[in-house]
mmCIF file of C-alpha atoms and ligand atoms in Angstrom:
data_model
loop_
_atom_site.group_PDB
_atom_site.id
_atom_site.type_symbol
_atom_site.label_atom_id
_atom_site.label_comp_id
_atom_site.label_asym_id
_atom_site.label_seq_id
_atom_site.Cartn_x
_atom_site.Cartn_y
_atom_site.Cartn_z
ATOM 1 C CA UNK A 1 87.499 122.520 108.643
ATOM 2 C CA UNK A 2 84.892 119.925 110.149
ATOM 3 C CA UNK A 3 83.942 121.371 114.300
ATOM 4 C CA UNK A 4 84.630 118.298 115.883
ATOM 5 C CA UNK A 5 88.162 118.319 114.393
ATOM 6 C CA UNK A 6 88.796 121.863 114.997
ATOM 7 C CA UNK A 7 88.052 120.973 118.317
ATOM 8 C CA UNK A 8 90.157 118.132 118.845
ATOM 9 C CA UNK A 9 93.160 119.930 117.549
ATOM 10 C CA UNK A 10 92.319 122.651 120.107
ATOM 11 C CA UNK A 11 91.738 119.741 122.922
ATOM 12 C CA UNK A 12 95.274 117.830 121.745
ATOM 13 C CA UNK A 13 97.084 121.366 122.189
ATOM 14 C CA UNK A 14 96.115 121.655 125.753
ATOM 15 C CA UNK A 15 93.879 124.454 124.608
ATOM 16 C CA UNK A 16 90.340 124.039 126.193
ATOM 17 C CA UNK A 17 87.169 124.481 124.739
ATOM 18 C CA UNK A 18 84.406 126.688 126.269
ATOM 19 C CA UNK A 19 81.229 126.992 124.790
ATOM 20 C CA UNK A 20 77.937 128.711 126.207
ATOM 21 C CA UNK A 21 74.805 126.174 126.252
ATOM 22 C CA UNK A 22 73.022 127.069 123.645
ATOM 23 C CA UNK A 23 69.751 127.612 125.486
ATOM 24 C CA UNK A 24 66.472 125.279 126.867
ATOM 25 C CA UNK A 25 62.997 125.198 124.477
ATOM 26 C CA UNK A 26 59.942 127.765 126.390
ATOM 27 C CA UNK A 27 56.526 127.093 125.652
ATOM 28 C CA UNK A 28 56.586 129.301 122.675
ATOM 29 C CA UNK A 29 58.262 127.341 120.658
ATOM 30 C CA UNK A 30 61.445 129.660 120.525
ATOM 31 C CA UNK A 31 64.734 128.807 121.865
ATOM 32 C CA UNK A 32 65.778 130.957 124.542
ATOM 33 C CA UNK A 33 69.045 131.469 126.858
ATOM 34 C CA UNK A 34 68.831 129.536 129.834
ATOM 35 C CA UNK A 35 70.369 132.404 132.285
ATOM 36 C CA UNK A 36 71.966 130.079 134.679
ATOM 37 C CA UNK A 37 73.362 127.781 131.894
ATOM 38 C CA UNK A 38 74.182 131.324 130.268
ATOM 39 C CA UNK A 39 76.708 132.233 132.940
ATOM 40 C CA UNK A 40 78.008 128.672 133.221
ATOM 41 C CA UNK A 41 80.152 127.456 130.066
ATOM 42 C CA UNK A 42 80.405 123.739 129.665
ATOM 43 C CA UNK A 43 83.034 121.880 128.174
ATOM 44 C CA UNK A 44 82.724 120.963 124.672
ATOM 45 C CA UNK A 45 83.292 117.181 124.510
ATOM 46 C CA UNK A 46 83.542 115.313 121.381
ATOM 47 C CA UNK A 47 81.659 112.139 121.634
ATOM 48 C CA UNK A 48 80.358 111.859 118.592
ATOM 49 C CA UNK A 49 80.264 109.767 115.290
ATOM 50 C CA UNK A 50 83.343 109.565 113.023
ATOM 51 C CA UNK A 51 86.688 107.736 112.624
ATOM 52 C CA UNK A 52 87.852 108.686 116.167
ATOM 53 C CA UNK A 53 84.800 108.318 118.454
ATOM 54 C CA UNK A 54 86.760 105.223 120.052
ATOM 55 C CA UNK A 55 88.607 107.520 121.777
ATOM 56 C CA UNK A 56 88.826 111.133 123.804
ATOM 57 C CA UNK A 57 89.526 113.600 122.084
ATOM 58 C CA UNK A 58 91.701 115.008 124.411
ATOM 59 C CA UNK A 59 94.104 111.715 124.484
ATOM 60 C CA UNK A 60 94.336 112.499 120.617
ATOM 61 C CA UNK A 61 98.256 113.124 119.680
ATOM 62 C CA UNK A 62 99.064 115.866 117.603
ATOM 63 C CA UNK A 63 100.408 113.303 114.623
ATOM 64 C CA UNK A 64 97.193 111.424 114.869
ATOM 65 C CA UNK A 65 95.498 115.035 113.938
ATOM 66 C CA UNK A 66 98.005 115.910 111.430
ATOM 67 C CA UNK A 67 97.141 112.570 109.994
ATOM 68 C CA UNK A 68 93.423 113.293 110.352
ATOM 69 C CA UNK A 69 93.909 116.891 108.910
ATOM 70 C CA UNK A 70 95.612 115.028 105.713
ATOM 71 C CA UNK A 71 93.217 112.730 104.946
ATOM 72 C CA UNK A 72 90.808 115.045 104.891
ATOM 73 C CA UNK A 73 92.495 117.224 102.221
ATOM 74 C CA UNK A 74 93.288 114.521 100.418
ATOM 75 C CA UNK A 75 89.269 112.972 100.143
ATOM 76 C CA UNK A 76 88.491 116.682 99.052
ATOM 77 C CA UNK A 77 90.813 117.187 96.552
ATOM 78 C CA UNK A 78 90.483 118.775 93.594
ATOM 79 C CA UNK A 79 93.727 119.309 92.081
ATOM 80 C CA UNK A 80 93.581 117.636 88.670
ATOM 81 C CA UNK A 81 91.640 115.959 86.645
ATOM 82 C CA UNK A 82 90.891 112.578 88.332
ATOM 83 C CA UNK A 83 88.527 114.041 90.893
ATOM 84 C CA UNK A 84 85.656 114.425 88.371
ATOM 85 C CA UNK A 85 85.944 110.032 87.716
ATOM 86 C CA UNK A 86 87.068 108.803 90.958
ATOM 87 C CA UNK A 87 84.384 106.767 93.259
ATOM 88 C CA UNK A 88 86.498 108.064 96.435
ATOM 89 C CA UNK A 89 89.936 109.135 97.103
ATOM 90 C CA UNK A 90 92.370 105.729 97.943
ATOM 91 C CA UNK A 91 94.691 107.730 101.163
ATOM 92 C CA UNK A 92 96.455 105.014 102.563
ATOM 93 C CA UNK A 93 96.578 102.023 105.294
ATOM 94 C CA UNK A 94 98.378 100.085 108.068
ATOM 95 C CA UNK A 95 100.367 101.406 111.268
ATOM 96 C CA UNK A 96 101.395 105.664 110.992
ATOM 97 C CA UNK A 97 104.729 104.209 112.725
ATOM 98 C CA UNK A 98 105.754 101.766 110.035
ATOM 99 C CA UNK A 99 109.341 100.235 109.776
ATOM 100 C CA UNK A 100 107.973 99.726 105.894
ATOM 101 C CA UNK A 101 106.350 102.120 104.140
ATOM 102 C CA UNK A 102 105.275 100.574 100.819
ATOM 103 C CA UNK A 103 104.361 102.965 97.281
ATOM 104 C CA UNK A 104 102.404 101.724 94.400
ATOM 105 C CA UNK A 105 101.401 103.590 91.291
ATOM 106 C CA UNK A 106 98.041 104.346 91.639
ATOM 107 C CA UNK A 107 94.557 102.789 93.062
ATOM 108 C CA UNK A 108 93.054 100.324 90.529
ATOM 109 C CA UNK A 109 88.905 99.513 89.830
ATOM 110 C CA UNK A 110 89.064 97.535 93.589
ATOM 111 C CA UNK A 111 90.636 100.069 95.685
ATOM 112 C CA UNK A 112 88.295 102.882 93.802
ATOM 113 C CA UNK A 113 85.997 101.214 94.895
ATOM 114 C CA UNK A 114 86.656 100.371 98.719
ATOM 115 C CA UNK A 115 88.794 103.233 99.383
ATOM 116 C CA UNK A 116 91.761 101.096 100.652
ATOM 117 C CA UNK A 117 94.982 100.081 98.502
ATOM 118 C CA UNK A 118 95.943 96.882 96.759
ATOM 119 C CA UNK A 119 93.028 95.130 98.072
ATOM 120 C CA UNK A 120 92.107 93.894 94.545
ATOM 121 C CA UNK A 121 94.339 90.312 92.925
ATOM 122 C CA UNK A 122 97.970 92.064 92.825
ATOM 123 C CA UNK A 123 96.972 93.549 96.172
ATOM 124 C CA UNK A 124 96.958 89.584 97.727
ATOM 125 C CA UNK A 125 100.035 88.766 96.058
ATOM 126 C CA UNK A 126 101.467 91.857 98.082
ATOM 127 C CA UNK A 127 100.256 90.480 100.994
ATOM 128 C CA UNK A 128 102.212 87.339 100.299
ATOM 129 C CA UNK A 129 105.234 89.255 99.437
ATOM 130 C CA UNK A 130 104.715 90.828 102.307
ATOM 131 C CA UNK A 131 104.230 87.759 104.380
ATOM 132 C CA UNK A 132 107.377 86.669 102.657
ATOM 133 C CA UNK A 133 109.604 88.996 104.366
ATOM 134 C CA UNK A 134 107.773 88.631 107.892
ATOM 135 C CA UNK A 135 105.272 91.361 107.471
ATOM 136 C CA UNK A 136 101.568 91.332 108.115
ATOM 137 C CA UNK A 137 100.179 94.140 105.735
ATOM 138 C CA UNK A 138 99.141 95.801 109.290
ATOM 139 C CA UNK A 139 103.261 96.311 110.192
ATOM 140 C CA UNK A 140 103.309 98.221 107.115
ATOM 141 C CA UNK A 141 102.407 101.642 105.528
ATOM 142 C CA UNK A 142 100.602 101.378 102.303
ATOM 143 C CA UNK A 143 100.122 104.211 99.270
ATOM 144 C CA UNK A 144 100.312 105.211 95.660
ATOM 145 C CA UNK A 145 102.205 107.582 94.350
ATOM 146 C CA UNK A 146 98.598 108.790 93.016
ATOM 147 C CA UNK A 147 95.390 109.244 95.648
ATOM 148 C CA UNK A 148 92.673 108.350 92.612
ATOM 149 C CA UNK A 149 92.202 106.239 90.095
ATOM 150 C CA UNK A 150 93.209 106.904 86.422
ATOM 151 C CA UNK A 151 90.290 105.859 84.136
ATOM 152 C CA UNK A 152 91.138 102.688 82.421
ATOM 153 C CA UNK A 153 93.841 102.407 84.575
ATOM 154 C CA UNK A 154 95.771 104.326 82.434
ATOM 155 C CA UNK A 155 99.411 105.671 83.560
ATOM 156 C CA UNK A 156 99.352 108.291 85.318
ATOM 157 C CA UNK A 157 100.414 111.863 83.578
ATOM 158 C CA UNK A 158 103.075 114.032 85.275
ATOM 159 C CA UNK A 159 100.653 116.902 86.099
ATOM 160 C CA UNK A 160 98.537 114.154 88.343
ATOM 161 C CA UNK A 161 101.790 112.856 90.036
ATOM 162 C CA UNK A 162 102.831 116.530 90.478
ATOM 163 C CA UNK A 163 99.064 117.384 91.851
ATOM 164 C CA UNK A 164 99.415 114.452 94.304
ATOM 165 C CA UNK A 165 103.076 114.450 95.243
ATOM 166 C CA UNK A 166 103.107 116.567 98.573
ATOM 167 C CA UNK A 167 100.472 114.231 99.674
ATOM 168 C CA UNK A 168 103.073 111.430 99.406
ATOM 169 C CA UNK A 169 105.712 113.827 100.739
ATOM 170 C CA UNK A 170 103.998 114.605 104.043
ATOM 171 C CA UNK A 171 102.735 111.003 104.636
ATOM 172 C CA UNK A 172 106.811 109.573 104.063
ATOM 173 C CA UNK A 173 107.389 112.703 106.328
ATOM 174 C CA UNK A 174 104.903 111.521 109.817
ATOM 175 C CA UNK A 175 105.474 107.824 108.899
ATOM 176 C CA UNK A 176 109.586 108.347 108.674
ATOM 177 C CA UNK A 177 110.197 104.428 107.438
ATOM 178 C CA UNK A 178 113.588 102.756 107.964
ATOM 179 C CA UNK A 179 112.942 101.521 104.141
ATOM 180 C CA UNK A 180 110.324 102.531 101.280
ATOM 181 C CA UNK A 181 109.689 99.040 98.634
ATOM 182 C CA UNK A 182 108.681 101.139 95.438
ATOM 183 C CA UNK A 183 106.517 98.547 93.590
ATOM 184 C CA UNK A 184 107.032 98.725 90.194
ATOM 185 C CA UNK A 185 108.312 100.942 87.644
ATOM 186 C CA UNK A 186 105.903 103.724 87.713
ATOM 187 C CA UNK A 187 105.978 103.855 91.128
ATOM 188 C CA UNK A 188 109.803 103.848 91.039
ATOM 189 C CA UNK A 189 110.405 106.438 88.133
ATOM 190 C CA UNK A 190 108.266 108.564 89.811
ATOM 191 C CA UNK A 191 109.232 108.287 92.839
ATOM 192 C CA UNK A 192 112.994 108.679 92.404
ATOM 193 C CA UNK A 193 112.370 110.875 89.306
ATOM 194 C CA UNK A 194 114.436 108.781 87.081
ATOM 195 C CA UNK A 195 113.527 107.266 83.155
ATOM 196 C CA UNK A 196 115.755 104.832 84.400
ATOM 197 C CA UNK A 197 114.195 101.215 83.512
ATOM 198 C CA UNK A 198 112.740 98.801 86.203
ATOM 199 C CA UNK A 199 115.787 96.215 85.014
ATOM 200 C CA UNK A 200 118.292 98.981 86.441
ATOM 201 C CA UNK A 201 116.339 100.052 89.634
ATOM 202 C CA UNK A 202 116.237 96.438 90.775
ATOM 203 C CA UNK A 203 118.796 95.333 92.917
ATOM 204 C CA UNK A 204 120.379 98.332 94.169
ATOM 205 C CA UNK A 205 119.486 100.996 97.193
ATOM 206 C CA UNK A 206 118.364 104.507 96.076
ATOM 207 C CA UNK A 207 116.988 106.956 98.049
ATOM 208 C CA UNK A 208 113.831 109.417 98.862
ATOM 209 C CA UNK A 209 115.360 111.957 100.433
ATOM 210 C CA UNK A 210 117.234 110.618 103.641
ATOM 211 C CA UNK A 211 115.152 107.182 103.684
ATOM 212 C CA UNK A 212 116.514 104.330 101.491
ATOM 213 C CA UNK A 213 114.373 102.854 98.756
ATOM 214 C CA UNK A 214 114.265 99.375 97.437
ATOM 215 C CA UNK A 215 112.664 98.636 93.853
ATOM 216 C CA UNK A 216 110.785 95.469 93.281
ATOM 217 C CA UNK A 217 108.298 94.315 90.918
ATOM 218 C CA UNK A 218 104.870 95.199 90.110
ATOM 219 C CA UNK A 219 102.459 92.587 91.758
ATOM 220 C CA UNK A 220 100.376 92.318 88.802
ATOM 221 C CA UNK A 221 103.296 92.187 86.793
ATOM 222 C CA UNK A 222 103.800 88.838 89.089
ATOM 223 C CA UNK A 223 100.628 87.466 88.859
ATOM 224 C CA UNK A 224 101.398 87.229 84.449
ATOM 225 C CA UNK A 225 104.825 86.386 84.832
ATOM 226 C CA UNK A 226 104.886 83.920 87.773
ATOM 227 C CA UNK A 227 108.091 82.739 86.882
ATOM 228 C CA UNK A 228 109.568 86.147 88.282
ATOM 229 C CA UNK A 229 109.094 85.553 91.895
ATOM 230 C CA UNK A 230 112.422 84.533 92.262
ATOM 231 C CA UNK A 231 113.758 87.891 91.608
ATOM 232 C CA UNK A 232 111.444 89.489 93.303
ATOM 233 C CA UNK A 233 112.172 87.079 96.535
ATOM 234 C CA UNK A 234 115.762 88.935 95.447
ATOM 235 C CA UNK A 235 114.617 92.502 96.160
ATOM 236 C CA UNK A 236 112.681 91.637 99.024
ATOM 237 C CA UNK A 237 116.010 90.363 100.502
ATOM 238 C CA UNK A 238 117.529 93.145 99.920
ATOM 239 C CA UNK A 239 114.960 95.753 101.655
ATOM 240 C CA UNK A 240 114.610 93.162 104.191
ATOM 241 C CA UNK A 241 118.534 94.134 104.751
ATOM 242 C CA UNK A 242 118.552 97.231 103.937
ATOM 243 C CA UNK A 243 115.452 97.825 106.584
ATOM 244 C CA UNK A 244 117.344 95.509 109.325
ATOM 245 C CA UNK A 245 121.232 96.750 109.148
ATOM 246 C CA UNK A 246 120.326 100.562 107.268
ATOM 247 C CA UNK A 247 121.423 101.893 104.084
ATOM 248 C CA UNK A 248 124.613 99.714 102.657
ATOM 249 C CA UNK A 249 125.421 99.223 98.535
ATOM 250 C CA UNK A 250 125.985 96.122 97.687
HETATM 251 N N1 URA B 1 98.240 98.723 91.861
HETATM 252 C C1 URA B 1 98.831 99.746 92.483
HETATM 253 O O1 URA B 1 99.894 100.197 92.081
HETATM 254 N N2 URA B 1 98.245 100.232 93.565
HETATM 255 C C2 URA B 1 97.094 99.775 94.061
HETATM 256 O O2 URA B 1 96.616 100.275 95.079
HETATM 257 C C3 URA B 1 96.500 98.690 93.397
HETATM 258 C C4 URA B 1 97.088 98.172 92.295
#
């Protein structure tokens, strides 16, 4: 595990963090124990570089670290296949606290390539469906059901959504949504393990585990079949409902 974060966990659990200076330069060149500085420890303070620096350490809430420790595993991971062709691992973005956590299938050539999710065309018609139901793609959570890009953009095989799916199930578990939009029908099928076509999904509430789960159309699919975004409008309704008044068939 990286120091600094090692540190900041210790910091965040009240635990604090003595280290010994490490010594002053003599005239020989050598480093040597400065004895004064030898019998008085100083605080190790993270100040440095890194995704955190804005902040103390020490203000640093144990989620924030949990989230920190995840991403991390998930940048390094070699689980299957689709380490050896990704550019970079694709985690995740928006608030850790979202009302709306939203699941795609699986980063594309843009989000390889930045790092970030549906940033690429079908990620701006997100955006609007998003905007659609009152949402700025900051209110929301964003993911795929897979961390890295399948060459070719090829669907993804069940030993890479097995590989990546306790990623998914400890970032549903910190971000605890009132709704989850599954978009599209690999995201869906996969998500509520079902063969079950997209056409049947739509329109009703299912659920990931205790948190209810609304089905809507691929983006992309969108952008080809423009003529769709009427039913999609539908599901958004429905999550929009389903997020506002909780879990209710209709
Ligand atoms: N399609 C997805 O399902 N996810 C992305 O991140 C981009 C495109």
């Amino acid at each position: 595990m990286d120091e600094n974060l090692r540190l900041s966990y210790l910091e965040a659990m009240g635990i604090q963090v003595w280290i010994p200076r490490t010594g002053t330069e003599v005239a020989s060149g050598g480093l040597q124990p400065d004895s004064a500085a030898a019998e008085e420890p100083c605080l190790q303070r993270n100040l440095s570089r890194g995704g955190h620096s804005e902040s103390a350490p020490d203000k640093m809430s144990g989620p924030r670290i949990r989230w920190q420790v995840l991403e991390q595993e998930v940048s390094g991971c070699t689980r299957c296949e689709l380490h050896s062709t990704r550019t970079q691992t694709v985690f995740g973005s928006g608030s850790h606290s979202a009302k709306w956590m939203v699941i795609g299938e699986a980063p594309g050539a843009s989000e390889d390539a930045q790092g970030k999710p549906f940033v690429g065309k079908a990620g701006q018609v997100l955006t609007e469906m998003l905007r659609a139901a009152g949402l700025d793609r900051d209110d929301v959570f964003i993911t795929n059901i897979l961390k890295c890009r399948p060459p070719d953009n090829r669907d993804p095989r069940p030993v890479e959504v097995d590989a990546c799916e306790g990623f998914l199930k400890q970032q549903v578990e910190m971000v605890r949504p009132d709704i989850i939009l599954a978009v599209g029908r690999i995201a869906a099928q996969k998500l509520l393990k079902t063969e079950t076509p997209l056409g049947r999904l739509r329109g009703r509430v299912h659920r990931y585990g205790d948190i209810p789960v609304v089905v809507v159309y691929h983006p992309a699919y969108l952008l080809r079949s423009p003529l769709e975004k009427r039913k999609a409008w539908e599901d958004l309704k429905l999550a929009i409902e389903t997020a506002d008044n909780g879990w209710k068939q209709p």
